[in-house]
PDB file of C-alpha atoms and ligand atoms in Angstrom:
ATOM      1  CA  MET A  21    -245.831 -14.711  36.537  1.00  0.00           C
ATOM      2  CA  LEU A  22    -247.466 -13.402  39.613  1.00  0.00           C
ATOM      3  CA  VAL A  23    -248.371  -9.772  38.928  1.00  0.00           C
ATOM      4  CA  ILE A  24    -248.368  -7.453  41.940  1.00  0.00           C
ATOM      5  CA  GLY A  25    -249.896  -4.077  41.029  1.00  0.00           C
ATOM      6  CA  GLU A  26    -247.693  -1.228  42.277  1.00  0.00           C
ATOM      7  CA  LYS A  27    -250.016   1.760  41.953  1.00  0.00           C
ATOM      8  CA  ILE A  28    -251.474   2.018  45.468  1.00  0.00           C
ATOM      9  CA  ASN A  29    -248.365   3.640  46.897  1.00  0.00           C
ATOM     10  CA  GLY A  30    -248.265   6.985  48.714  1.00  0.00           C
ATOM     11  CA  MET A  31    -245.064   7.654  46.768  1.00  0.00           C
ATOM     12  CA  TYR A  32    -247.367   8.700  43.916  1.00  0.00           C
ATOM     13  CA  LYS A  33    -248.507  12.254  44.624  1.00  0.00           C
ATOM     14  CA  ALA A  34    -252.159  11.595  43.764  1.00  0.00           C
ATOM     15  CA  VAL A  35    -252.258   8.510  45.999  1.00  0.00           C
ATOM     16  CA  GLY A  36    -250.545  10.292  48.904  1.00  0.00           C
ATOM     17  CA  LYS A  37    -253.153  13.029  48.618  1.00  0.00           C
ATOM     18  CA  ALA A  38    -256.026  10.524  48.438  1.00  0.00           C
ATOM     19  CA  ILE A  39    -254.778   8.830  51.620  1.00  0.00           C
ATOM     20  CA  GLN A  40    -254.526  12.169  53.415  1.00  0.00           C
ATOM     21  CA  GLU A  41    -258.007  13.234  52.345  1.00  0.00           C
ATOM     22  CA  LYS A  42    -259.513   9.742  52.814  1.00  0.00           C
ATOM     23  CA  ASN A  43    -260.689   9.858  49.208  1.00  0.00           C
ATOM     24  CA  LYS A  44    -262.001   6.327  48.674  1.00  0.00           C
ATOM     25  CA  GLU A  45    -262.878   6.744  44.985  1.00  0.00           C
ATOM     26  CA  THR A  46    -259.282   7.328  43.871  1.00  0.00           C
ATOM     27  CA  ILE A  47    -257.989   4.257  45.731  1.00  0.00           C
ATOM     28  CA  GLN A  48    -260.899   2.027  44.715  1.00  0.00           C
ATOM     29  CA  LYS A  49    -260.519   2.982  41.057  1.00  0.00           C
ATOM     30  CA  LEU A  50    -256.807   2.110  41.169  1.00  0.00           C
ATOM     31  CA  ALA A  51    -257.693  -1.221  42.788  1.00  0.00           C
ATOM     32  CA  LYS A  52    -260.353  -2.107  40.211  1.00  0.00           C
ATOM     33  CA  ASP A  53    -258.330  -0.915  37.215  1.00  0.00           C
ATOM     34  CA  GLN A  54    -255.259  -2.909  38.236  1.00  0.00           C
ATOM     35  CA  VAL A  55    -257.304  -6.069  38.834  1.00  0.00           C
ATOM     36  CA  ALA A  56    -259.042  -5.667  35.473  1.00  0.00           C
ATOM     37  CA  ALA A  57    -255.608  -5.288  33.834  1.00  0.00           C
ATOM     38  CA  GLY A  58    -254.380  -8.576  35.314  1.00  0.00           C
ATOM     39  CA  ALA A  59    -253.018  -7.915  38.822  1.00  0.00           C
ATOM     40  CA  ASP A  60    -252.971 -11.059  40.990  1.00  0.00           C
ATOM     41  CA  TYR A  61    -252.037  -9.050  44.095  1.00  0.00           C
ATOM     42  CA  LEU A  62    -252.219  -5.351  44.963  1.00  0.00           C
ATOM     43  CA  ASP A  63    -249.248  -3.704  46.672  1.00  0.00           C
ATOM     44  CA  VAL A  64    -250.357  -1.384  49.488  1.00  0.00           C
ATOM     45  CA  ASN A  65    -247.884   1.264  50.671  1.00  0.00           C
ATOM     46  CA  THR A  66    -248.947   4.272  52.743  1.00  0.00           C
ATOM     47  CA  GLY A  67    -245.968   6.256  51.446  1.00  0.00           C
ATOM     48  CA  PRO A  68    -243.155   8.097  53.171  1.00  0.00           C
ATOM     49  CA  SER A  69    -245.118  11.122  54.382  1.00  0.00           C
ATOM     50  CA  SER A  70    -248.055   9.500  56.153  1.00  0.00           C
ATOM     51  CA  ALA A  71    -248.504  11.060  59.628  1.00  0.00           C
ATOM     52  CA  ASN A  72    -250.323   8.033  61.073  1.00  0.00           C
ATOM     53  CA  PRO A  73    -249.226   5.013  59.012  1.00  0.00           C
ATOM     54  CA  VAL A  74    -251.125   2.462  61.149  1.00  0.00           C
ATOM     55  CA  GLU A  75    -254.397   4.264  60.572  1.00  0.00           C
ATOM     56  CA  ALA A  76    -253.551   4.845  56.885  1.00  0.00           C
ATOM     57  CA  MET A  77    -252.796   1.144  56.332  1.00  0.00           C
ATOM     58  CA  GLU A  78    -256.031   0.065  58.025  1.00  0.00           C
ATOM     59  CA  TRP A  79    -258.030   2.541  55.960  1.00  0.00           C
ATOM     60  CA  LEU A  80    -256.351   1.432  52.715  1.00  0.00           C
ATOM     61  CA  VAL A  81    -256.956  -2.269  53.366  1.00  0.00           C
ATOM     62  CA  ASP A  82    -260.620  -1.685  54.256  1.00  0.00           C
ATOM     63  CA  THR A  83    -261.145   0.650  51.317  1.00  0.00           C
ATOM     64  CA  ILE A  84    -259.620  -1.760  48.778  1.00  0.00           C
ATOM     65  CA  GLN A  85    -261.476  -4.783  50.181  1.00  0.00           C
ATOM     66  CA  GLU A  86    -264.791  -2.987  49.664  1.00  0.00           C
ATOM     67  CA  VAL A  87    -264.328  -3.371  45.899  1.00  0.00           C
ATOM     68  CA  THR A  88    -262.175  -6.480  45.339  1.00  0.00           C
ATOM     69  CA  ASP A  89    -261.220  -9.864  46.843  1.00  0.00           C
ATOM     70  CA  THR A  90    -257.771  -9.676  45.217  1.00  0.00           C
ATOM     71  CA  PRO A  91    -255.152 -10.455  47.885  1.00  0.00           C
ATOM     72  CA  LEU A  92    -252.936  -7.661  49.192  1.00  0.00           C
ATOM     73  CA  CYS A  93    -249.175  -7.267  49.400  1.00  0.00           C
ATOM     74  CA  LEU A  94    -248.572  -5.068  52.445  1.00  0.00           C
ATOM     75  CA  ASP A  95    -245.571  -2.869  51.736  1.00  0.00           C
ATOM     76  CA  THR A  96    -244.083  -1.354  54.904  1.00  0.00           C
ATOM     77  CA  THR A  97    -240.894  -1.608  56.953  1.00  0.00           C
ATOM     78  CA  LYS A  98    -242.795  -1.002  60.208  1.00  0.00           C
ATOM     79  CA  PRO A  99    -243.912  -4.149  62.086  1.00  0.00           C
ATOM     80  CA  GLU A 100    -246.821  -2.362  63.806  1.00  0.00           C
ATOM     81  CA  VAL A 101    -248.132  -1.087  60.449  1.00  0.00           C
ATOM     82  CA  MET A 102    -247.709  -4.568  58.943  1.00  0.00           C
ATOM     83  CA  GLU A 103    -249.644  -6.281  61.722  1.00  0.00           C
ATOM     84  CA  ALA A 104    -252.427  -3.679  61.626  1.00  0.00           C
ATOM     85  CA  GLY A 105    -252.850  -4.429  57.912  1.00  0.00           C
ATOM     86  CA  LEU A 106    -252.574  -8.205  58.333  1.00  0.00           C
ATOM     87  CA  ARG A 107    -255.311  -8.163  60.967  1.00  0.00           C
ATOM     88  CA  LYS A 108    -257.664  -6.595  58.409  1.00  0.00           C
ATOM     89  CA  CYS A 109    -256.857  -8.808  55.390  1.00  0.00           C
ATOM     90  CA  LYS A 110    -259.647 -11.207  54.432  1.00  0.00           C
ATOM     91  CA  GLU A 111    -257.564 -13.107  51.856  1.00  0.00           C
ATOM     92  CA  LYS A 112    -254.105 -14.632  52.239  1.00  0.00           C
ATOM     93  CA  ALA A 113    -251.755 -11.631  52.387  1.00  0.00           C
ATOM     94  CA  MET A 114    -248.151 -11.091  51.346  1.00  0.00           C
ATOM     95  CA  ILE A 115    -245.713  -9.411  53.752  1.00  0.00           C
ATOM     96  CA  ASN A 116    -243.531  -6.934  51.817  1.00  0.00           C
ATOM     97  CA  SER A 117    -240.996  -7.232  53.330  1.00  0.00           C
ATOM     98  CA  THR A 118    -238.238  -8.254  55.734  1.00  0.00           C
ATOM     99  CA  PRO A 119    -234.532  -7.523  55.316  1.00  0.00           C
ATOM    100  CA  GLY A 120    -232.022 -10.255  56.170  1.00  0.00           C
ATOM    101  CA  GLN A 121    -230.740  -9.269  59.605  1.00  0.00           C
ATOM    102  CA  GLN A 122    -231.722 -11.612  62.442  1.00  0.00           C
ATOM    103  CA  GLU A 123    -233.577  -8.986  64.543  1.00  0.00           C
ATOM    104  CA  LYS A 124    -235.918  -8.238  61.632  1.00  0.00           C
ATOM    105  CA  LEU A 125    -236.390 -11.901  60.665  1.00  0.00           C
ATOM    106  CA  ASP A 126    -237.305 -12.572  64.320  1.00  0.00           C
ATOM    107  CA  VAL A 127    -240.148 -10.034  64.002  1.00  0.00           C
ATOM    108  CA  PHE A 128    -241.502 -10.577  60.473  1.00  0.00           C
ATOM    109  CA  LEU A 129    -241.254 -14.373  60.049  1.00  0.00           C
ATOM    110  CA  PRO A 130    -243.470 -15.013  63.102  1.00  0.00           C
ATOM    111  CA  LEU A 131    -246.014 -12.562  61.616  1.00  0.00           C
ATOM    112  CA  ALA A 132    -246.047 -14.637  58.410  1.00  0.00           C
ATOM    113  CA  ALA A 133    -246.645 -17.789  60.448  1.00  0.00           C
ATOM    114  CA  LYS A 134    -249.305 -16.183  62.666  1.00  0.00           C
ATOM    115  CA  TYR A 135    -251.350 -14.776  59.763  1.00  0.00           C
ATOM    116  CA  ASN A 136    -250.573 -17.567  57.267  1.00  0.00           C
ATOM    117  CA  ALA A 137    -249.135 -14.938  54.917  1.00  0.00           C
ATOM    118  CA  SER A 138    -246.465 -15.290  52.269  1.00  0.00           C
ATOM    119  CA  ILE A 139    -243.403 -13.117  52.788  1.00  0.00           C
ATOM    120  CA  ILE A 140    -240.791 -11.288  50.721  1.00  0.00           C
ATOM    121  CA  GLY A 141    -237.217 -11.402  52.027  1.00  0.00           C
ATOM    122  CA  LEU A 142    -234.905  -8.646  50.763  1.00  0.00           C
ATOM    123  CA  ALA A 143    -231.267  -9.378  49.912  1.00  0.00           C
ATOM    124  CA  MET A 144    -230.045  -6.634  52.226  1.00  0.00           C
ATOM    125  CA  ASP A 145    -229.116  -6.302  55.886  1.00  0.00           C
ATOM    126  CA  GLU A 146    -227.913  -3.675  58.374  1.00  0.00           C
ATOM    127  CA  LYS A 147    -224.921  -3.043  56.096  1.00  0.00           C
ATOM    128  CA  GLY A 148    -227.145  -2.257  53.106  1.00  0.00           C
ATOM    129  CA  ILE A 149    -227.443  -3.978  49.719  1.00  0.00           C
ATOM    130  CA  PRO A 150    -224.395  -6.096  48.781  1.00  0.00           C
ATOM    131  CA  ARG A 151    -222.542  -5.006  45.684  1.00  0.00           C
ATOM    132  CA  ASP A 152    -222.428  -8.389  43.946  1.00  0.00           C
ATOM    133  CA  ALA A 153    -224.488 -11.526  43.448  1.00  0.00           C
ATOM    134  CA  ALA A 154    -222.445 -13.560  45.957  1.00  0.00           C
ATOM    135  CA  GLY A 155    -223.269 -11.086  48.740  1.00  0.00           C
ATOM    136  CA  ARG A 156    -226.946 -11.191  47.845  1.00  0.00           C
ATOM    137  CA  ALA A 157    -226.949 -15.006  47.821  1.00  0.00           C
ATOM    138  CA  GLU A 158    -225.349 -15.090  51.282  1.00  0.00           C
ATOM    139  CA  ILE A 159    -228.165 -12.993  52.761  1.00  0.00           C
ATOM    140  CA  ALA A 160    -230.796 -14.916  50.794  1.00  0.00           C
ATOM    141  CA  LEU A 161    -229.519 -18.186  52.245  1.00  0.00           C
ATOM    142  CA  ARG A 162    -229.807 -16.742  55.745  1.00  0.00           C
ATOM    143  CA  ILE A 163    -233.432 -15.815  55.038  1.00  0.00           C
ATOM    144  CA  VAL A 164    -234.251 -19.229  53.528  1.00  0.00           C
ATOM    145  CA  ALA A 165    -232.759 -21.022  56.569  1.00  0.00           C
ATOM    146  CA  ALA A 166    -234.572 -18.771  59.057  1.00  0.00           C
ATOM    147  CA  ALA A 167    -237.890 -19.239  57.226  1.00  0.00           C
ATOM    148  CA  MET A 168    -237.483 -23.032  57.264  1.00  0.00           C
ATOM    149  CA  GLU A 169    -236.746 -22.919  60.974  1.00  0.00           C
ATOM    150  CA  LYS A 170    -239.967 -20.981  61.573  1.00  0.00           C
ATOM    151  CA  GLY A 171    -241.906 -23.567  59.546  1.00  0.00           C
ATOM    152  CA  ILE A 172    -242.759 -21.209  56.667  1.00  0.00           C
ATOM    153  CA  ASN A 173    -243.803 -23.175  53.572  1.00  0.00           C
ATOM    154  CA  PRO A 174    -241.105 -22.654  50.869  1.00  0.00           C
ATOM    155  CA  GLU A 175    -243.966 -21.917  48.447  1.00  0.00           C
ATOM    156  CA  ASP A 176    -244.709 -18.829  50.555  1.00  0.00           C
ATOM    157  CA  LEU A 177    -241.188 -17.380  50.563  1.00  0.00           C
ATOM    158  CA  TYR A 178    -240.154 -14.852  47.898  1.00  0.00           C
ATOM    159  CA  ILE A 179    -236.607 -13.460  47.732  1.00  0.00           C
ATOM    160  CA  ASP A 180    -236.015 -10.015  46.217  1.00  0.00           C
ATOM    161  CA  PRO A 181    -232.457  -9.260  45.012  1.00  0.00           C
ATOM    162  CA  LEU A 182    -233.357  -5.527  44.893  1.00  0.00           C
ATOM    163  CA  ILE A 183    -232.945  -3.793  41.571  1.00  0.00           C
ATOM    164  CA  LEU A 184    -231.625  -0.197  41.574  1.00  0.00           C
ATOM    165  CA  PRO A 185    -231.997   2.619  39.017  1.00  0.00           C
ATOM    166  CA  VAL A 186    -229.832   1.857  35.990  1.00  0.00           C
ATOM    167  CA  ASN A 187    -228.807   5.516  35.630  1.00  0.00           C
ATOM    168  CA  VAL A 188    -226.974   5.477  38.973  1.00  0.00           C
ATOM    169  CA  ALA A 189    -226.102   1.774  39.411  1.00  0.00           C
ATOM    170  CA  GLN A 190    -225.554   0.355  35.958  1.00  0.00           C
ATOM    171  CA  THR A 191    -223.789  -2.864  36.983  1.00  0.00           C
ATOM    172  CA  THR A 192    -226.664  -3.838  39.301  1.00  0.00           C
ATOM    173  CA  ALA A 193    -228.982  -4.981  36.495  1.00  0.00           C
ATOM    174  CA  GLY A 194    -226.628  -7.816  35.541  1.00  0.00           C
ATOM    175  CA  GLN A 195    -225.843  -8.733  39.153  1.00  0.00           C
ATOM    176  CA  VAL A 196    -229.551  -9.024  39.899  1.00  0.00           C
ATOM    177  CA  LEU A 197    -230.149 -11.385  36.965  1.00  0.00           C
ATOM    178  CA  GLU A 198    -227.315 -13.564  38.269  1.00  0.00           C
ATOM    179  CA  SER A 199    -228.892 -13.455  41.753  1.00  0.00           C
ATOM    180  CA  LEU A 200    -232.273 -14.582  40.450  1.00  0.00           C
ATOM    181  CA  ARG A 201    -230.641 -17.703  38.976  1.00  0.00           C
ATOM    182  CA  GLN A 202    -228.554 -18.360  42.095  1.00  0.00           C
ATOM    183  CA  PHE A 203    -231.515 -18.068  44.487  1.00  0.00           C
ATOM    184  CA  LYS A 204    -233.059 -21.110  42.797  1.00  0.00           C
ATOM    185  CA  LEU A 205    -230.059 -23.195  43.945  1.00  0.00           C
ATOM    186  CA  LEU A 206    -230.361 -22.291  47.634  1.00  0.00           C
ATOM    187  CA  SER A 207    -232.847 -24.966  48.667  1.00  0.00           C
ATOM    188  CA  ASP A 208    -235.024 -27.774  47.384  1.00  0.00           C
ATOM    189  CA  PRO A 209    -237.792 -26.830  46.834  1.00  0.00           C
ATOM    190  CA  PRO A 210    -236.322 -23.430  45.982  1.00  0.00           C
ATOM    191  CA  PRO A 211    -237.665 -20.088  47.187  1.00  0.00           C
ATOM    192  CA  LYS A 212    -239.639 -17.970  44.763  1.00  0.00           C
ATOM    193  CA  THR A 213    -238.211 -14.734  43.351  1.00  0.00           C
ATOM    194  CA  VAL A 214    -239.645 -11.231  43.063  1.00  0.00           C
ATOM    195  CA  LEU A 215    -238.563  -7.756  41.884  1.00  0.00           C
ATOM    196  CA  GLY A 216    -239.856  -4.206  42.341  1.00  0.00           C
ATOM    197  CA  LEU A 217    -239.395  -3.647  38.618  1.00  0.00           C
ATOM    198  CA  SER A 218    -239.997   0.105  38.297  1.00  0.00           C
ATOM    199  CA  ASN A 219    -236.980   0.891  40.491  1.00  0.00           C
ATOM    200  CA  VAL A 220    -234.797   0.036  37.484  1.00  0.00           C
ATOM    201  CA  SER A 221    -235.986   3.021  35.464  1.00  0.00           C
ATOM    202  CA  GLN A 222    -236.412   5.720  38.122  1.00  0.00           C
ATOM    203  CA  GLY A 223    -234.968   8.979  36.844  1.00  0.00           C
ATOM    204  CA  THR A 224    -234.407   7.695  33.296  1.00  0.00           C
ATOM    205  CA  LYS A 225    -235.890   9.011  30.076  1.00  0.00           C
ATOM    206  CA  TYR A 226    -237.298   5.850  28.481  1.00  0.00           C
ATOM    207  CA  ARG A 227    -238.939   4.388  31.564  1.00  0.00           C
ATOM    208  CA  GLU A 228    -241.466   2.082  29.887  1.00  0.00           C
ATOM    209  CA  LEU A 229    -238.928   0.706  27.421  1.00  0.00           C
ATOM    210  CA  ILE A 230    -236.396  -0.015  30.171  1.00  0.00           C
ATOM    211  CA  ASN A 231    -239.073  -1.604  32.379  1.00  0.00           C
ATOM    212  CA  ARG A 232    -240.369  -3.973  29.744  1.00  0.00           C
ATOM    213  CA  THR A 233    -236.957  -4.947  28.425  1.00  0.00           C
ATOM    214  CA  TYR A 234    -235.695  -5.747  31.911  1.00  0.00           C
ATOM    215  CA  LEU A 235    -238.848  -7.610  32.914  1.00  0.00           C
ATOM    216  CA  VAL A 236    -238.440  -9.975  29.974  1.00  0.00           C
ATOM    217  CA  MET A 237    -234.744 -10.503  30.782  1.00  0.00           C
ATOM    218  CA  ALA A 238    -235.613 -11.280  34.412  1.00  0.00           C
ATOM    219  CA  GLN A 239    -238.352 -13.688  33.332  1.00  0.00           C
ATOM    220  CA  ALA A 240    -235.700 -15.642  31.417  1.00  0.00           C
ATOM    221  CA  CYS A 241    -233.720 -15.828  34.693  1.00  0.00           C
ATOM    222  CA  ALA A 242    -236.421 -17.523  36.787  1.00  0.00           C
ATOM    223  CA  LEU A 243    -238.406 -14.517  37.999  1.00  0.00           C
ATOM    224  CA  ASP A 244    -241.653 -15.732  39.585  1.00  0.00           C
ATOM    225  CA  ALA A 245    -243.337 -12.488  40.612  1.00  0.00           C
ATOM    226  CA  ALA A 246    -242.999  -8.766  39.968  1.00  0.00           C
ATOM    227  CA  ILE A 247    -244.310  -5.556  41.454  1.00  0.00           C
ATOM    228  CA  ILE A 248    -245.223  -3.702  38.271  1.00  0.00           C
ATOM    229  CA  ASP A 249    -247.682  -1.261  36.716  1.00  0.00           C
ATOM    230  CA  PRO A 250    -250.322  -3.538  35.153  1.00  0.00           C
ATOM    231  CA  LEU A 251    -251.914  -0.481  33.515  1.00  0.00           C
ATOM    232  CA  ASP A 252    -248.888  -0.334  31.187  1.00  0.00           C
ATOM    233  CA  ASN A 253    -250.316  -2.380  28.318  1.00  0.00           C
ATOM    234  CA  GLU A 254    -247.080  -2.810  26.419  1.00  0.00           C
ATOM    235  CA  LEU A 255    -245.410  -4.068  29.581  1.00  0.00           C
ATOM    236  CA  MET A 256    -248.171  -6.628  30.098  1.00  0.00           C
ATOM    237  CA  ASP A 257    -247.985  -7.704  26.434  1.00  0.00           C
ATOM    238  CA  ALA A 258    -244.206  -8.198  26.737  1.00  0.00           C
ATOM    239  CA  MET A 259    -244.667 -10.164  29.970  1.00  0.00           C
ATOM    240  CA  ILE A 260    -247.320 -12.426  28.410  1.00  0.00           C
ATOM    241  CA  THR A 261    -245.202 -12.965  25.287  1.00  0.00           C
ATOM    242  CA  ALA A 262    -242.155 -13.884  27.396  1.00  0.00           C
ATOM    243  CA  GLU A 263    -244.284 -16.461  29.257  1.00  0.00           C
ATOM    244  CA  LEU A 264    -245.232 -17.956  25.913  1.00  0.00           C
ATOM    245  CA  LEU A 265    -241.632 -18.070  24.700  1.00  0.00           C
ATOM    246  CA  LEU A 266    -240.546 -19.650  27.993  1.00  0.00           C
ATOM    247  CA  ASN A 267    -243.168 -22.339  27.321  1.00  0.00           C
ATOM    248  CA  LYS A 268    -245.285 -21.430  30.351  1.00  0.00           C
ATOM    249  CA  ASN A 269    -248.400 -21.049  28.184  1.00  0.00           C
ATOM    250  CA  ILE A 270    -249.486 -22.951  25.115  1.00  0.00           C
ATOM    251  CA  TYR A 271    -249.355 -21.107  21.781  1.00  0.00           C
ATOM    252  CA  CYS A 272    -252.405 -19.914  19.924  1.00  0.00           C
ATOM    253  CA  ASP A 273    -252.687 -17.019  17.464  1.00  0.00           C
ATOM    254  CA  ALA A 274    -254.710 -15.048  20.010  1.00  0.00           C
ATOM    255  CA  PHE A 275    -252.301 -15.707  22.884  1.00  0.00           C
ATOM    256  CA  LEU A 276    -252.493 -12.145  24.263  1.00  0.00           C
ATOM    257  CA  LYS A 277    -256.277 -12.269  24.384  1.00  0.00           C
ATOM    258  CA  ALA A 278    -256.288 -15.815  25.703  1.00  0.00           C
ATOM    259  CA  TYR A 279    -253.968 -14.916  28.586  1.00  0.00           C
ATOM    260  CA  ARG A 280    -256.064 -11.902  29.549  1.00  0.00           C
ATOM    261  CA  LYS A 281    -259.259 -14.000  29.574  1.00  0.00           C
ATOM    262  CA  LYS A 282    -257.822 -16.441  32.127  1.00  0.00           C
TER     263      LYS A 282
HETATM  264  N1  THG B 483    -238.979  -4.481  46.248  1.00  0.00           N
HETATM  265  C1  THG B 483    -240.053  -4.733  47.043  1.00  0.00           C
HETATM  266  N2  THG B 483    -241.037  -3.846  47.241  1.00  0.00           N
HETATM  267  C2  THG B 483    -240.959  -2.619  46.661  1.00  0.00           C
HETATM  268  C3  THG B 483    -239.881  -2.296  45.834  1.00  0.00           C
HETATM  269  C4  THG B 483    -238.864  -3.270  45.641  1.00  0.00           C
HETATM  270  N3  THG B 483    -241.955  -1.722  46.872  1.00  0.00           N
HETATM  271  C5  THG B 483    -241.824  -0.352  46.405  1.00  0.00           C
HETATM  272  C6  THG B 483    -241.051  -0.311  45.094  1.00  0.00           C
HETATM  273  N4  THG B 483    -239.855  -1.083  45.211  1.00  0.00           N
HETATM  274  C7  THG B 483    -241.894  -0.843  43.952  1.00  0.00           C
HETATM  275  N5  THG B 483    -242.959   0.060  43.644  1.00  0.00           N
HETATM  276  C8  THG B 483    -242.740   1.224  42.921  1.00  0.00           C
HETATM  277  C9  THG B 483    -243.793   2.110  42.777  1.00  0.00           C
HETATM  278  C10 THG B 483    -243.621   3.283  42.062  1.00  0.00           C
HETATM  279  C11 THG B 483    -242.397   3.585  41.502  1.00  0.00           C
HETATM  280  C12 THG B 483    -241.344   2.686  41.606  1.00  0.00           C
HETATM  281  C13 THG B 483    -241.518   1.500  42.327  1.00  0.00           C
HETATM  282  C14 THG B 483    -242.174   4.849  40.756  1.00  0.00           C
HETATM  283  N6  THG B 483    -242.866   5.950  41.130  1.00  0.00           N
HETATM  284  C15 THG B 483    -242.757   7.241  40.499  1.00  0.00           C
HETATM  285  C16 THG B 483    -241.315   7.757  40.578  1.00  0.00           C
HETATM  286  O1  THG B 483    -240.686   7.596  41.648  1.00  0.00           O
HETATM  287  O2  THG B 483    -240.858   8.316  39.623  1.00  0.00           O
HETATM  288  C17 THG B 483    -243.705   8.199  41.196  1.00  0.00           C
HETATM  289  C18 THG B 483    -243.997   9.364  40.309  1.00  0.00           C
HETATM  290  C19 THG B 483    -245.217  10.141  40.766  1.00  0.00           C
HETATM  291  O3  THG B 483    -245.144  10.827  41.793  1.00  0.00           O
HETATM  292  O4  THG B 483    -246.249  10.080  40.100  1.00  0.00           O
HETATM  293  O5  THG B 483    -241.370   4.903  39.857  1.00  0.00           O
HETATM  294  O6  THG B 483    -237.869  -3.076  44.912  1.00  0.00           O
HETATM  295  N7  THG B 483    -240.115  -5.960  47.611  1.00  0.00           N
END
């Protein structure tokens, strides 16, 4: 599983404040802590309230890269913010994300090609998120075809079926598992799959329990990558154990320790 650390997101009050006040220590600690806990990528999102998101993205990328070489997953819907971040990335970046409508694909796929970045395609378009798995697969196929046309390596394409909070959209959890399986049938080689896991538990009481239960279920349905909180130890333990049970790692008594030492 590719672990994308979710914590550097202006949606968190403390992070939004740190961005506003250009407080490097807070951001750099989050970067180092997530990497130490096993993050392969760090999500970078300036948050909804940033007055100058281009400047905020540039500052975040520079600030994080001062303390780690871990590659970054630039999380913005704005092409100008995305490109500002991509220009600054020293390692191979991930574009998070493009929705499935042609006008957006025409903007974001060329950015992926230009900066040799991987890219997340969302199973949504101008009409929103489809209600069922078939609707999600239709949009995913459009994204896969457009990416192929632009010469994007299938290894670099991640499709996100978009999980919603279970307290307001209870049928979505099952539909998304179905989508993860279906996405693997869209092309050969297939695209990779990704989820923004914590969405599933927003507004619920047992957030950590819901997150780790759903992560394990999604892993059994061909999930390749997840935007998660790597500082949640029980979540990481569940993820590592699921990898073992799916035969992705060889068993030893100290399998949790062994995974973390990798
Ligand atoms: N798919 C893709 N990218 C994504 C998402 C996705 N990026 C953003 C998001 N979804 C994934 N990241 C988060 C980060 C934090 C939370 C949820 C998802 C979260 N935050 C607390 C909350 O809202 O309750 C913030 C609380 C606080 O202020 O401290 O839950 O689906 N491709």
